[in-house]
Amino acid sequence: MKPERQLDIFLAALRGSDLRITPSRRAIVQALLCAARPLSAEELCHEACRTHPGVGLASVYRTLEALQSFKYIRQVQLGRRVFVFACMDESQHAHLICSVCHQLTECDLSAIAGTFQQSIGRVGFQPATNAIEIVGTCSACQ
Amino acid sequence: MKPERQLDIFLAALRGSDLRITPSRRAIVQALLCAARPLSAEELCHEACRTHPGVGLASVYRTLEALQSFKYIRQVQLGRRVFVFACMDESQHAHLICSVCHQLTECDLSAIAGTFQQSIGRVGFQPATNAIEIVGTCSACQ
DNA sequence: TCGTTATTGATAATAATTCTCAATTATAAC
DNA sequence: GTTATAATTGAGAATTATTATCAATAACGA
Ligand SMILES: [Zn+2]
Ligand SMILES: [Zn+2]
Ligand SMILES: [Zn+2]
Ligand SMILES: [Zn+2]
């Protein structure tokens, strides 16, 4: 999905709640959606400042919390640093995250989605998202 | 696999490196292997002290780091707390982790293991472990 | 436009993790 | 068993990530 479309979806979710659309929030979400790899809160703050100077780290965390409550992003811990990434995809797929270079690769799982859901659903478990994060090493870093 | 067997495997790994087997380490590993659910570092420290009083939190973190370097455990973040758990299973399976009650349920994925590995391996990705962690809500907490 | 109320950024406070260091101890060689 | 060496220990300090606080600002419906 295109970042612009994802941005619209998030803004609509904001309107649906008692949350307001501010330049800071817009900059933070936009930066997150356009990032090619998972970003830390501080990196995200720095990026957001490029389009809206002066964005505070606290606002970044607040926005991330909102995004999490909407189930639009998830936190992933790599080693000793925490990275945050966005994903609003509807399809069942995996995020292959390299612990060395932090590159994120999307991996389609539609072929096994059915059986997968079945295995999980058998015990009555409800996944928070339909994207699975798998940490490891990418082909370039092995 | 039984905790005693897992303990032996870890101790053997220690001997293979330049790491020594101490009462503290033994207590920490044992506590981790016997825990029925993911434990935080502090909880683990408390548990380890039951068999070997005085275990320091720093030693817990050091031991956890060693276990991680051997790929025997992984850190999983749930909300704002970090949990640590052990898994030395060889089989391809999923860890269904409830974000409400923090219960960990094992879910066999042997049926789709082949296709799954194929999907991931296609892009040359090497998973750090053969267990996938999936966060969500268990049947009791929905 | 105006009033209400959420949001802001800076800063302080908290919590998790890592670092430091002198004392201890596991391990291997003798 | 003794001894030498180097890893490990626990306590506490230092660091780092995250959250709470607060007065000033700004979004948005009326
Ligand atoms: Zn995705
Ligand atoms: Zn890589
Ligand atoms: Zn397992
Ligand atoms: Zn539960």
Short mmCIF file of C-alpha atoms (C1' of nucleotides) and ligand atoms in Angstrom, two decimals:
data_model
loop_
_atom_site.label_atom_id
_atom_site.label_comp_id
_atom_site.label_asym_id
_atom_site.label_seq_id
_atom_site.Cartn_x
_atom_site.Cartn_y
_atom_site.Cartn_z
CA MET A 1 0.00 0.00 0.00
CA LYS A 2 1.20 3.51 -0.77
CA PRO A 3 2.32 5.74 2.09
CA GLU A 4 -0.18 8.45 1.12
CA ARG A 5 -3.04 5.98 1.37
CA GLN A 6 -1.78 4.69 4.70
CA LEU A 7 -1.53 8.25 5.97
CA ASP A 8 -5.16 8.87 5.05
CA ILE A 9 -6.25 5.74 6.88
CA PHE A 10 -4.45 6.80 10.01
CA LEU A 11 -5.79 10.34 9.88
CA ALA A 12 -9.29 8.93 9.52
CA ALA A 13 -8.70 6.77 12.58
CA LEU A 14 -7.59 9.85 14.48
CA ARG A 15 -10.77 11.70 13.54
CA GLY A 16 -12.81 8.70 14.65
CA SER A 17 -11.38 9.00 18.13
CA ASP A 18 -10.98 12.12 20.20
CA LEU A 19 -7.58 12.70 18.70
CA ARG A 20 -6.63 15.79 16.75
CA ILE A 21 -4.63 16.12 13.58
CA THR A 22 -1.63 18.35 14.14
CA PRO A 23 1.40 19.21 12.00
CA SER A 24 3.63 17.27 14.39
CA ARG A 25 1.54 14.13 14.18
CA ARG A 26 1.32 14.38 10.46
CA ALA A 27 5.09 14.74 10.19
CA ILE A 28 5.75 11.82 12.52
CA VAL A 29 3.37 9.46 10.76
CA GLN A 30 4.60 10.51 7.36
CA ALA A 31 8.23 9.94 8.36
CA LEU A 32 7.36 6.53 9.76
CA LEU A 33 5.45 5.47 6.67
CA CYS A 34 8.16 6.62 4.30
CA ALA A 35 11.05 5.01 6.16
CA ALA A 36 12.66 2.13 4.32
CA ARG A 37 13.63 0.38 7.52
CA PRO A 38 12.54 0.17 11.16
CA LEU A 39 13.40 3.36 13.04
CA SER A 40 14.06 4.04 16.69
CA ALA A 41 12.02 6.73 18.39
CA GLU A 42 14.94 9.11 18.26
CA GLU A 43 15.63 8.47 14.59
CA LEU A 44 11.96 8.99 13.86
CA CYS A 45 12.02 12.28 15.73
CA HIS A 46 14.96 13.41 13.66
CA GLU A 47 13.24 12.44 10.43
CA ALA A 48 9.98 14.14 11.39
CA CYS A 49 11.89 17.33 12.11
CA ARG A 50 12.91 17.51 8.48
CA THR A 51 9.35 18.31 7.45
CA HIS A 52 8.25 20.02 10.67
CA PRO A 53 11.20 21.36 12.68
CA GLY A 54 11.00 21.22 16.45
CA VAL A 55 9.03 18.00 16.85
CA GLY A 56 9.57 16.78 20.39
CA LEU A 57 10.55 13.26 21.36
CA ALA A 58 7.58 13.09 23.71
CA SER A 59 5.22 13.69 20.82
CA VAL A 60 6.90 10.93 18.90
CA TYR A 61 6.25 8.49 21.72
CA ARG A 62 2.69 9.72 22.09
CA THR A 63 2.02 9.26 18.40
CA LEU A 64 3.61 5.83 18.42
CA GLU A 65 1.37 4.88 21.31
CA ALA A 66 -1.69 5.96 19.35
CA LEU A 67 -0.55 4.01 16.31
CA GLN A 68 -0.06 0.98 18.50
CA SER A 69 -3.52 1.30 20.01
CA PHE A 70 -4.90 1.25 16.48
CA LYS A 71 -2.83 -1.87 15.77
CA TYR A 72 -1.10 -0.09 12.91
CA ILE A 73 2.43 -0.59 14.15
CA ARG A 74 4.35 -2.89 16.43
CA GLN A 75 7.54 -2.58 18.40
CA VAL A 76 10.32 -5.01 17.67
CA GLN A 77 13.40 -5.35 19.77
CA LEU A 78 16.68 -6.08 18.02
CA GLY A 79 19.60 -6.69 20.33
CA ARG A 80 19.78 -3.80 22.73
CA ARG A 81 17.84 -1.27 20.75
CA VAL A 82 14.13 -1.02 20.17
CA PHE A 83 12.89 -0.33 16.67
CA VAL A 84 9.47 0.69 15.60
CA PHE A 85 7.93 0.06 12.23
CA ALA A 86 4.68 0.63 10.45
CA CYS A 87 2.52 -1.89 8.71
CA MET A 88 -1.05 -1.44 7.65
CA ASP A 89 -1.08 -4.29 5.20
CA GLU A 90 -4.10 -6.52 5.32
CA SER A 91 -2.47 -9.59 3.85
CA GLN A 92 -0.91 -12.42 5.80
CA HIS A 93 2.80 -12.00 5.47
CA ALA A 94 6.06 -12.06 7.38
CA HIS A 95 8.52 -9.30 8.14
CA LEU A 96 12.02 -10.66 7.85
CA ILE A 97 14.15 -8.35 9.93
CA CYS A 98 17.93 -8.57 9.79
CA SER A 99 19.52 -8.09 13.19
CA VAL A 100 22.74 -6.92 11.55
CA CYS A 101 21.70 -4.31 8.99
CA HIS A 102 18.11 -3.83 10.25
CA GLN A 103 16.72 -4.24 6.78
CA LEU A 104 13.07 -5.20 6.58
CA THR A 105 11.96 -7.63 3.89
CA GLU A 106 8.34 -8.44 3.23
CA CYS A 107 7.62 -12.11 2.67
CA ASP A 108 4.33 -13.27 1.26
CA LEU A 109 2.69 -16.09 3.18
CA SER A 110 -0.61 -16.29 1.33
CA ALA A 111 0.22 -19.86 0.27
CA ILE A 112 0.14 -21.11 3.85
CA ALA A 113 -2.13 -18.48 5.38
CA GLY A 114 -5.05 -20.86 5.65
CA THR A 115 -3.23 -23.65 7.41
CA PHE A 116 -1.41 -21.15 9.55
CA GLN A 117 -4.58 -19.49 10.80
CA GLN A 118 -6.02 -22.92 11.39
CA SER A 119 -3.09 -24.01 13.55
CA ILE A 120 -3.26 -20.88 15.65
CA GLY A 121 -7.02 -20.68 15.81
CA ARG A 122 -7.26 -24.23 17.06
CA VAL A 123 -6.26 -23.07 20.52
CA GLY A 124 -8.52 -20.02 20.30
CA PHE A 125 -5.70 -17.53 19.95
CA GLN A 126 -6.36 -14.14 18.34
CA PRO A 127 -3.21 -12.59 16.83
CA ALA A 128 -2.81 -8.84 17.35
CA THR A 129 -1.73 -8.35 13.74
CA ASN A 130 -1.65 -10.44 10.62
CA ALA A 131 2.04 -9.76 10.07
CA ILE A 132 4.63 -11.96 11.72
CA GLU A 133 8.02 -10.57 12.62
CA ILE A 134 10.96 -12.91 12.21
CA VAL A 135 14.40 -11.80 13.32
CA GLY A 136 17.51 -13.29 11.74
CA THR A 137 20.17 -12.45 9.19
CA CYS A 138 19.56 -11.46 5.60
CA SER A 139 21.41 -12.98 2.68
CA ALA A 140 23.88 -10.11 2.47
CA CYS A 141 24.83 -10.25 6.16
CA GLN A 142 25.42 -13.95 6.61
CA MET B 1 12.31 -31.51 26.15
CA LYS B 2 12.88 -31.91 29.89
CA PRO B 3 14.46 -29.05 31.83
CA GLU B 4 17.26 -31.30 33.12
CA ARG B 5 18.23 -32.23 29.59
CA GLN B 6 18.12 -28.60 28.49
CA LEU B 7 20.31 -27.68 31.44
CA ASP B 8 22.89 -30.25 30.38
CA ILE B 9 22.93 -28.91 26.86
CA PHE B 10 23.52 -25.40 28.06
CA LEU B 11 26.26 -26.45 30.46
CA ALA B 12 27.97 -28.30 27.64
CA ALA B 13 27.79 -25.16 25.51
CA LEU B 14 29.40 -23.22 28.35
CA ARG B 15 32.27 -25.69 28.57
CA GLY B 16 32.75 -25.44 24.83
CA SER B 17 33.35 -21.71 25.13
CA ASP B 18 35.57 -19.92 27.62
CA LEU B 19 32.67 -19.69 30.02
CA ARG B 20 32.66 -21.22 33.48
CA ILE B 21 29.96 -23.07 35.29
CA THR B 22 29.14 -21.37 38.57
CA PRO B 23 26.42 -21.90 41.16
CA SER B 24 24.83 -18.59 40.16
CA ARG B 25 24.68 -19.49 36.51
CA ARG B 26 23.32 -22.90 37.26
CA ALA B 27 20.59 -21.40 39.45
CA ILE B 28 19.65 -18.80 36.86
CA VAL B 29 19.43 -21.26 34.00
CA GLN B 30 17.53 -23.75 36.08
CA ALA B 31 15.02 -21.13 37.17
CA LEU B 32 14.53 -20.03 33.60
CA LEU B 33 14.05 -23.56 32.30
CA CYS B 34 11.57 -24.46 35.02
CA ALA B 35 9.46 -21.33 34.68
CA ALA B 36 5.99 -21.93 33.33
CA ARG B 37 5.81 -18.51 31.71
CA PRO B 38 8.12 -15.79 30.40
CA LEU B 39 9.92 -14.02 33.23
CA SER B 40 11.37 -10.55 33.47
CA ALA B 41 15.01 -10.24 34.50
CA GLU B 42 14.00 -9.19 37.98
CA GLU B 43 11.55 -12.04 38.39
CA LEU B 44 14.19 -14.45 37.20
CA CYS B 45 16.67 -13.05 39.70
CA HIS B 46 14.15 -13.60 42.46
CA GLU B 47 13.49 -17.16 41.35
CA ALA B 48 17.19 -17.99 41.07
CA CYS B 49 17.74 -16.73 44.60
CA ARG B 50 15.47 -19.46 45.88
CA THR B 51 18.07 -22.10 45.03
CA HIS B 52 21.15 -19.93 45.38
CA PRO B 53 20.55 -16.89 47.63
CA GLY B 54 22.27 -13.64 46.72
CA VAL B 55 22.28 -13.95 42.95
CA GLY B 56 22.81 -10.45 41.54
CA LEU B 57 20.73 -8.86 38.85
CA ALA B 58 23.86 -8.15 36.83
CA SER B 59 24.65 -11.86 36.72
CA VAL B 60 21.16 -12.55 35.49
CA TYR B 61 21.63 -10.17 32.60
CA ARG B 62 25.05 -11.61 31.86
CA THR B 63 23.71 -15.14 31.81
CA LEU B 64 20.79 -14.13 29.63
CA GLU B 65 23.22 -12.55 27.21
CA ALA B 66 25.19 -15.80 27.03
CA LEU B 67 22.03 -17.80 26.46
CA GLN B 68 21.11 -15.43 23.69
CA SER B 69 24.49 -15.74 22.05
CA PHE B 70 23.92 -19.50 21.96
CA LYS B 71 20.49 -18.89 20.42
CA TYR B 72 18.85 -20.75 23.27
CA ILE B 73 16.54 -17.96 24.31
CA ARG B 74 15.01 -14.85 22.86
CA GLN B 75 13.73 -11.62 24.30
CA VAL B 76 10.12 -10.73 23.64
CA GLN B 77 8.66 -7.37 24.40
CA LEU B 78 5.06 -7.19 25.53
CA GLY B 79 3.76 -3.67 25.94
CA ARG B 80 6.18 -1.86 28.17
CA ARG B 81 7.85 -4.82 29.81
CA VAL B 82 10.50 -7.11 28.40
CA PHE B 83 10.11 -10.81 28.99
CA VAL B 84 12.67 -13.49 28.53
CA PHE B 85 11.98 -17.13 27.86
CA ALA B 86 13.86 -20.27 27.04
CA CYS B 87 13.30 -22.52 24.10
CA MET B 88 15.70 -25.20 22.94
CA ASP B 89 13.18 -27.14 20.92
CA GLU B 90 14.32 -28.24 17.52
CA SER B 91 10.88 -28.35 15.97
CA GLN B 92 9.32 -25.58 13.96
CA HIS B 93 6.64 -24.10 16.13
CA ALA B 94 5.05 -20.85 17.23
CA HIS B 95 4.90 -19.22 20.62
CA LEU B 96 1.49 -17.71 21.11
CA ILE B 97 1.94 -15.01 23.72
CA CYS B 98 -1.07 -13.37 25.32
CA SER B 99 -0.54 -9.65 25.87
CA VAL B 100 -3.10 -9.67 28.66
CA CYS B 101 -2.18 -12.60 30.90
CA HIS B 102 1.32 -13.20 29.46
CA GLN B 103 0.67 -16.88 29.09
CA LEU B 104 2.81 -18.71 26.58
CA THR B 105 1.25 -21.42 24.44
CA GLU B 106 3.26 -23.67 22.16
CA CYS B 107 1.73 -24.22 18.75
CA ASP B 108 3.00 -26.93 16.45
CA LEU B 109 3.70 -25.81 12.89
CA SER B 110 5.22 -29.00 11.52
CA ALA B 111 2.40 -29.24 8.99
CA ILE B 112 3.47 -26.06 7.23
CA ALA B 113 7.15 -26.04 8.20
CA GLY B 114 8.31 -27.05 4.74
CA THR B 115 6.40 -24.40 2.83
CA PHE B 116 7.25 -21.87 5.46
CA GLN B 117 11.00 -22.46 5.26
CA GLN B 118 10.69 -22.36 1.49
CA SER B 119 8.99 -18.96 1.53
CA ILE B 120 11.59 -17.48 3.84
CA GLY B 121 14.57 -19.20 2.30
CA ARG B 122 13.64 -17.92 -1.14
CA VAL B 123 15.03 -14.53 -0.23
CA GLY B 124 18.06 -16.05 1.49
CA PHE B 125 16.94 -15.18 4.99
CA GLN B 126 18.28 -17.14 7.96
CA PRO B 127 15.95 -17.02 10.99
CA ALA B 128 17.67 -16.64 14.36
CA THR B 129 15.47 -19.33 15.89
CA ASN B 130 13.01 -21.87 14.62
CA ALA B 131 10.30 -20.56 16.92
CA ILE B 132 8.06 -17.70 15.86
CA GLU B 133 6.61 -15.42 18.47
CA ILE B 134 3.10 -14.19 17.89
CA VAL B 135 1.54 -11.67 20.24
CA GLY B 136 -2.21 -11.48 20.68
CA THR B 137 -4.93 -12.52 23.08
CA CYS B 138 -5.56 -16.04 24.29
CA SER B 139 -9.00 -17.63 24.34
CA ALA B 140 -9.52 -16.87 28.02
CA CYS B 141 -8.68 -13.18 27.71
CA GLN B 142 -10.75 -12.22 24.69
"C1'" DT C 1 -14.81 34.35 16.12
"C1'" DC C 2 -14.74 32.03 20.42
"C1'" DG C 3 -14.43 28.56 24.00
"C1'" DT C 4 -13.31 24.15 25.16
"C1'" DT C 5 -10.09 20.81 25.37
"C1'" DA C 6 -6.48 18.03 23.31
"C1'" DT C 7 -1.69 18.70 22.15
"C1'" DT C 8 2.80 20.59 22.35
"C1'" DG C 9 7.83 20.69 23.59
"C1'" DA C 10 10.89 20.98 27.44
"C1'" DT C 11 12.14 18.95 31.38
"C1'" DA C 12 11.97 15.95 35.30
"C1'" DA C 13 11.14 11.35 36.85
"C1'" DT C 14 11.13 6.47 36.28
"C1'" DA C 15 12.56 2.00 34.89
"C1'" DA C 16 15.44 -1.28 32.39
"C1'" DT C 17 19.93 -2.39 31.13
"C1'" DT C 18 24.88 -1.95 31.09
"C1'" DC C 19 29.28 -0.65 33.10
"C1'" DT C 20 32.83 -0.57 36.75
"C1'" DC C 21 35.64 -2.62 40.10
"C1'" DA C 22 37.71 -4.96 43.83
"C1'" DA C 23 36.96 -9.52 45.89
"C1'" DT C 24 36.08 -14.21 44.92
"C1'" DT C 25 36.38 -18.59 42.70
"C1'" DA C 26 36.36 -22.06 38.75
"C1'" DT C 27 39.63 -24.38 36.16
"C1'" DA C 28 43.76 -26.35 34.55
"C1'" DA C 29 48.66 -27.26 35.28
"C1'" DC C 30 51.74 -28.91 38.42
"C1'" DG D 1 46.19 -30.88 47.02
"C1'" DT D 2 48.47 -26.46 45.71
"C1'" DT D 3 48.95 -22.81 42.94
"C1'" DA D 4 48.52 -19.56 39.13
"C1'" DT D 5 45.50 -17.46 35.95
"C1'" DA D 6 41.74 -15.50 34.26
"C1'" DA D 7 36.68 -15.55 34.38
"C1'" DT D 8 32.91 -14.36 37.44
"C1'" DT D 9 30.69 -12.29 41.16
"C1'" DG D 10 27.47 -8.82 43.48
"C1'" DA D 11 26.89 -4.00 44.64
"C1'" DG D 12 26.31 0.17 43.11
"C1'" DA D 13 27.09 3.81 39.66
"C1'" DA D 14 26.17 5.19 35.01
"C1'" DT D 15 23.59 5.01 30.98
"C1'" DT D 16 19.59 4.63 28.12
"C1'" DA D 17 14.73 4.24 26.83
"C1'" DT D 18 10.34 5.55 28.13
"C1'" DT D 19 6.77 8.00 30.73
"C1'" DA D 20 4.83 11.74 33.54
"C1'" DT D 21 4.34 16.69 34.43
"C1'" DC D 22 3.06 21.28 33.21
"C1'" DA D 23 2.23 25.77 31.46
"C1'" DA D 24 1.66 27.58 26.78
"C1'" DT D 25 -0.39 26.72 22.41
"C1'" DA D 26 -3.47 25.40 18.84
"C1'" DA D 27 -7.24 22.29 16.75
"C1'" DC D 28 -11.91 22.22 15.89
"C1'" DG D 29 -16.83 22.36 16.71
"C1'" DA D 30 -20.40 25.76 17.82
ZN ZN E 1 4.14 -5.57 6.06
ZN ZN E 2 21.33 -7.76 6.87
ZN ZN E 3 9.02 -23.43 22.20
ZN ZN E 4 -4.52 -14.41 28.13
#
